[in-house]
Coordinates of N, CA and C in Angstrom, one line a residue:
M1 N 0.8 -1.1 0.0 CA 0.0 0.0 0.0 C 0.9 1.2 0.0
A2 N 0.8 2.1 -1.0 CA 1.4 3.4 -1.0 C 0.7 4.2 0.1
S3 N 1.4 4.7 1.0 CA 0.7 5.4 2.2 C 1.1 6.8 2.5
E4 N 0.2 7.6 3.0 CA 0.5 8.8 3.6 C -0.2 8.8 5.0
G5 N 0.6 8.4 6.1 CA 0.1 8.2 7.3 C -0.8 6.9 7.3
L6 N -2.0 7.0 7.7 CA -2.9 5.9 7.7 C -3.7 5.8 6.5
K7 N -3.6 6.7 5.5 CA -4.4 6.8 4.3 C -3.6 6.3 3.0
V8 N -4.4 5.9 2.1 CA -3.7 5.5 0.8 C -3.2 6.8 0.2
S9 N -2.0 6.8 -0.3 CA -1.3 7.9 -0.9 C -2.0 8.3 -2.2
P10 N -2.4 9.6 -2.4 CA -3.0 9.9 -3.7 C -2.1 9.8 -4.9
V11 N -0.7 9.8 -4.7 CA 0.2 9.7 -5.8 C 1.3 8.7 -5.4
F12 N 1.4 7.6 -6.1 CA 2.4 6.6 -5.8 C 3.8 7.1 -5.6
G13 N 4.3 7.8 -6.6 CA 5.7 8.3 -6.6 C 6.0 9.3 -5.5
K14 N 5.0 9.8 -4.8 CA 5.3 10.8 -3.8 C 4.8 10.3 -2.4
C15 N 4.5 9.0 -2.3 CA 4.0 8.5 -1.1 C 5.1 8.6 0.0
A16 N 4.7 8.7 1.3 CA 5.7 8.9 2.4 C 6.2 7.5 2.8
S17 N 5.4 6.5 2.6 CA 5.8 5.1 3.1 C 5.0 4.1 2.3
F18 N 5.3 2.8 2.7 CA 4.6 1.7 2.2 C 4.1 0.9 3.4
T19 N 2.8 0.7 3.5 CA 2.2 -0.1 4.5 C 2.1 -1.5 4.0
C20 N 2.7 -2.4 4.6 CA 2.8 -3.8 4.1 C 2.0 -4.7 5.0
Y21 N 1.0 -5.3 4.5 CA 0.2 -6.3 5.2 C 0.6 -7.7 4.8
R22 N 0.7 -8.6 5.8 CA 0.9 -10.0 5.6 C -0.5 -10.7 5.8
I23 N -0.8 -11.4 4.7 CA -2.2 -12.1 4.7 C -2.0 -13.6 4.8
E24 N -2.9 -14.2 5.6 CA -2.9 -15.6 5.8 C -4.4 -16.0 5.7
R25 N -4.7 -16.9 4.7 CA -6.0 -17.3 4.5 C -7.1 -16.2 4.4
G26 N -6.7 -15.2 3.7 CA -7.6 -14.0 3.4 C -7.8 -13.1 4.6
V27 N -6.9 -13.2 5.6 CA -7.0 -12.3 6.8 C -5.7 -11.6 7.0
I28 N -5.8 -10.3 7.4 CA -4.6 -9.6 7.7 C -4.1 -10.0 9.0
V29 N -2.8 -10.5 9.1 CA -2.3 -11.0 10.3 C -1.1 -10.2 10.8
E30 N -0.6 -9.3 9.9 CA 0.5 -8.4 10.4 C 0.6 -7.2 9.5
C31 N 1.1 -6.1 10.1 CA 1.2 -4.8 9.4 C 2.6 -4.3 9.7
Q32 N 3.3 -3.8 8.7 CA 4.6 -3.2 8.9 C 4.7 -2.0 8.0
N33 N 5.4 -1.0 8.4 CA 5.5 0.2 7.6 C 7.0 0.4 7.2
M34 N 7.2 0.7 5.9 CA 8.6 1.0 5.4 C 8.6 2.4 4.8
P35 N 9.5 3.3 5.2 CA 9.6 4.6 4.6 C 9.9 4.4 3.1
N36 N 9.4 5.3 2.2 CA 9.7 5.3 0.8 C 11.1 5.6 0.6
P37 N 12.0 4.7 0.0 CA 13.3 5.0 -0.2 C 13.6 5.9 -1.4
L38 N 12.5 6.3 -2.1 CA 12.6 7.2 -3.2 C 13.6 6.7 -4.4
F39 N 13.5 5.4 -4.6 CA 14.3 4.8 -5.7 C 13.6 5.0 -7.0
P40 N 14.3 5.0 -8.1 CA 13.7 5.0 -9.4 C 12.7 3.8 -9.5
P41 N 11.8 3.9 -10.5 CA 10.7 2.8 -10.6 C 11.3 1.4 -10.6
N42 N 12.3 1.1 -11.5 CA 12.7 -0.3 -11.7 C 13.4 -0.8 -10.4
R43 N 14.1 0.1 -9.7 CA 14.8 -0.3 -8.5 C 13.8 -0.5 -7.3
L44 N 12.8 0.3 -7.3 CA 11.8 0.2 -6.2 C 11.0 -1.1 -6.5
A45 N 10.6 -1.4 -7.7 CA 9.9 -2.5 -8.1 C 10.7 -3.8 -7.7
S46 N 12.0 -3.8 -7.9 CA 12.8 -4.9 -7.5 C 12.9 -5.1 -6.0
L47 N 13.0 -4.0 -5.3 CA 13.0 -4.1 -3.8 C 11.7 -4.6 -3.3
L48 N 10.5 -4.1 -3.8 CA 9.2 -4.6 -3.4 C 9.0 -6.1 -3.7
H49 N 9.5 -6.5 -4.8 CA 9.5 -7.9 -5.2 C 10.3 -8.7 -4.2
E50 N 11.5 -8.3 -3.8 CA 12.3 -9.0 -2.9 C 11.7 -9.1 -1.5
L51 N 10.8 -8.1 -1.2 CA 10.1 -8.1 0.1 C 8.8 -9.0 0.0
D52 N 8.7 -9.6 -1.1 CA 7.5 -10.6 -1.4 C 6.2 -9.8 -1.6
V53 N 6.2 -8.6 -2.0 CA 5.1 -7.8 -2.2 C 4.4 -8.4 -3.5
R54 N 3.1 -8.7 -3.5 CA 2.4 -9.3 -4.6 C 1.4 -8.3 -5.2
V55 N 0.9 -7.3 -4.4 CA -0.1 -6.4 -4.9 C 0.3 -5.1 -4.3
L56 N 0.1 -4.0 -5.1 CA 0.4 -2.6 -4.8 C -0.9 -1.8 -5.0
I57 N -1.4 -1.3 -3.9 CA -2.6 -0.4 -4.0 C -2.2 1.0 -3.8
T58 N -2.7 1.9 -4.6 CA -2.3 3.3 -4.5 C -3.5 4.2 -5.1
G59 N -3.2 5.5 -5.1 CA -4.0 6.5 -5.7 C -3.6 6.4 -7.2
T60 N -3.1 7.5 -7.8 CA -2.6 7.4 -9.1 C -1.2 6.9 -9.1
I61 N -0.8 6.4 -10.3 CA 0.5 5.9 -10.5 C 1.1 6.2 -11.9
E62 N 2.3 6.5 -12.0 CA 2.9 6.9 -13.3 C 3.0 5.6 -14.1
R63 N 2.9 5.7 -15.4 CA 2.9 4.5 -16.3 C 4.2 3.8 -16.2
E64 N 5.4 4.5 -16.1 CA 6.6 3.7 -15.9 C 6.7 2.9 -14.6
A65 N 6.2 3.5 -13.6 CA 6.2 2.8 -12.3 C 5.3 1.6 -12.3
A66 N 4.1 1.7 -12.9 CA 3.1 0.6 -13.1 C 3.7 -0.5 -13.9
E67 N 4.4 -0.1 -15.0 CA 5.0 -1.2 -15.9 C 6.1 -1.9 -15.2
A68 N 6.9 -1.1 -14.4 CA 8.1 -1.7 -13.6 C 7.5 -2.7 -12.6
L69 N 6.4 -2.4 -11.9 CA 5.8 -3.3 -10.9 C 5.3 -4.5 -11.6
R70 N 4.6 -4.3 -12.7 CA 3.9 -5.5 -13.4 C 5.0 -6.4 -14.0
A71 N 6.2 -5.8 -14.3 CA 7.3 -6.6 -14.9 C 7.8 -7.6 -13.9
V72 N 7.7 -7.4 -12.6 CA 8.1 -8.2 -11.5 C 6.9 -8.9 -10.9
D73 N 5.9 -9.0 -11.6 CA 4.7 -9.7 -11.2 C 4.0 -9.2 -9.9
I74 N 4.0 -7.9 -9.8 CA 3.3 -7.2 -8.7 C 2.1 -6.6 -9.4
E75 N 0.9 -7.1 -8.9 CA -0.4 -6.5 -9.4 C -0.6 -5.1 -8.9
V76 N -0.9 -4.2 -9.8 CA -1.2 -2.8 -9.5 C -2.6 -2.5 -9.4
V77 N -3.1 -1.9 -8.3 CA -4.5 -1.6 -8.1 C -4.5 -0.1 -7.8
P78 N -4.7 0.8 -8.9 CA -4.7 2.2 -8.7 C -6.1 2.7 -8.4
N79 N -6.1 4.1 -8.3 CA -7.3 4.8 -8.1 C -8.1 4.5 -6.9
R80 N -7.4 4.2 -5.8 CA -8.0 3.9 -4.5 C -7.7 5.1 -3.5
G81 N -8.5 5.2 -2.5 CA -8.4 6.2 -1.4 C -8.8 5.6 -0.2
G82 N -9.0 6.5 0.8 CA -9.4 6.1 2.1 C -8.3 5.6 3.0
T83 N -8.6 4.9 4.0 CA -7.5 4.4 4.9 C -6.9 3.2 4.2
A84 N -5.6 3.0 4.5 CA -4.9 1.9 3.9 C -5.5 0.5 4.3
R85 N -5.9 0.4 5.6 CA -6.5 -0.8 6.1 C -7.8 -1.1 5.4
H86 N -8.6 -0.2 5.2 CA -9.9 -0.4 4.6 C -9.7 -0.8 3.1
A87 N -8.8 -0.1 2.4 CA -8.5 -0.4 1.0 C -7.9 -1.9 0.9
A88 N -7.2 -2.3 1.9 CA -6.7 -3.7 1.9 C -7.8 -4.7 2.1
E89 N -8.7 -4.3 3.0 CA -9.9 -5.2 3.4 C -10.8 -5.3 2.2
V90 N -11.0 -4.2 1.4 CA -11.9 -4.2 0.3 C -11.3 -5.1 -0.8
Y91 N -9.9 -4.9 -1.0 CA -9.3 -5.7 -2.0 C -9.4 -7.2 -1.7
L92 N -9.2 -7.6 -0.5 CA -9.2 -8.9 0.0 C -10.7 -9.5 -0.2
A93 N -11.7 -8.7 0.1 CA -13.1 -9.2 0.0 C -13.4 -9.5 -1.5
R94 N -12.9 -8.6 -2.4 CA -13.2 -8.8 -3.8 C -12.3 -10.0 -4.4
T95 N -11.2 -10.2 -3.8 CA -10.4 -11.4 -4.2 C -11.0 -12.6 -3.8
L96 N -11.5 -12.7 -2.6 CA -12.1 -13.9 -2.0 C -13.5 -14.3 -2.5
I97 N -14.3 -13.3 -2.7 CA -15.7 -13.6 -3.1 C -15.9 -13.2 -4.6
G98 N -15.0 -12.5 -5.2 CA -15.1 -12.1 -6.5 C -16.0 -10.9 -6.7
S99 N -16.1 -10.3 -7.8 CA -16.9 -9.1 -8.0 C -17.5 -9.2 -9.4
D100 N -18.7 -8.9 -9.5 CA -19.4 -8.8 -10.8 C -19.2 -7.5 -11.5
E101 N -18.6 -6.6 -10.8 CA -18.5 -5.2 -11.4 C -17.2 -5.2 -12.3
S102 N -17.4 -4.6 -13.4 CA -16.2 -4.3 -14.3 C -15.7 -3.0 -13.9
D103 N -14.4 -3.0 -13.4 CA -13.8 -1.8 -12.9 C -12.7 -1.3 -13.8
E104 N -13.1 -0.7 -14.9 CA -12.2 -0.2 -15.9 C -11.2 0.8 -15.4
E105 N -11.6 1.5 -14.4 CA -10.7 2.6 -13.9 C -9.4 2.0 -13.3
E106 N -9.4 0.7 -13.0 CA -8.3 0.1 -12.4 C -7.1 0.1 -13.4
L107 N -7.4 0.2 -14.7 CA -6.4 0.2 -15.7 C -5.8 1.6 -16.0
D108 N -6.4 2.7 -15.3 CA -5.9 4.0 -15.5 C -4.6 4.3 -14.8
V109 N -3.6 4.9 -15.6 CA -2.4 5.3 -15.0 C -2.1 6.7 -15.6
V110 N -1.3 7.5 -15.0 CA -1.0 8.8 -15.4 C 0.3 8.9 -16.1
E111 N 0.4 9.7 -17.1 CA 1.6 9.9 -17.8 C 2.6 10.7 -16.9
A112 N 3.8 10.4 -16.8 CA 4.8 11.1 -16.0 C 5.2 12.3 -16.7

């Protein structure tokens, strides 16, 4: 989760930190926070991959950053807001029970 305090960061590249949730059987069991190292997109994607991040939830995200994350098999879920915990819980609920809604905005990224 790209974060600003307890909230989802509105802009991935300028987030203050990453809130990392460990999930077991669809339930959040641990939460850790990592300050944003402000690495270039490819290096940040590699770091997040090494930390076993599988999904990145954020507000807007630059195309280059989204492509770098996807290249290391990290799912990108943009255009989210609210608290980080709530966004994670909503994502988990949709993953576990599925959703009939077509959410085309999830594909939106911004040009850098």
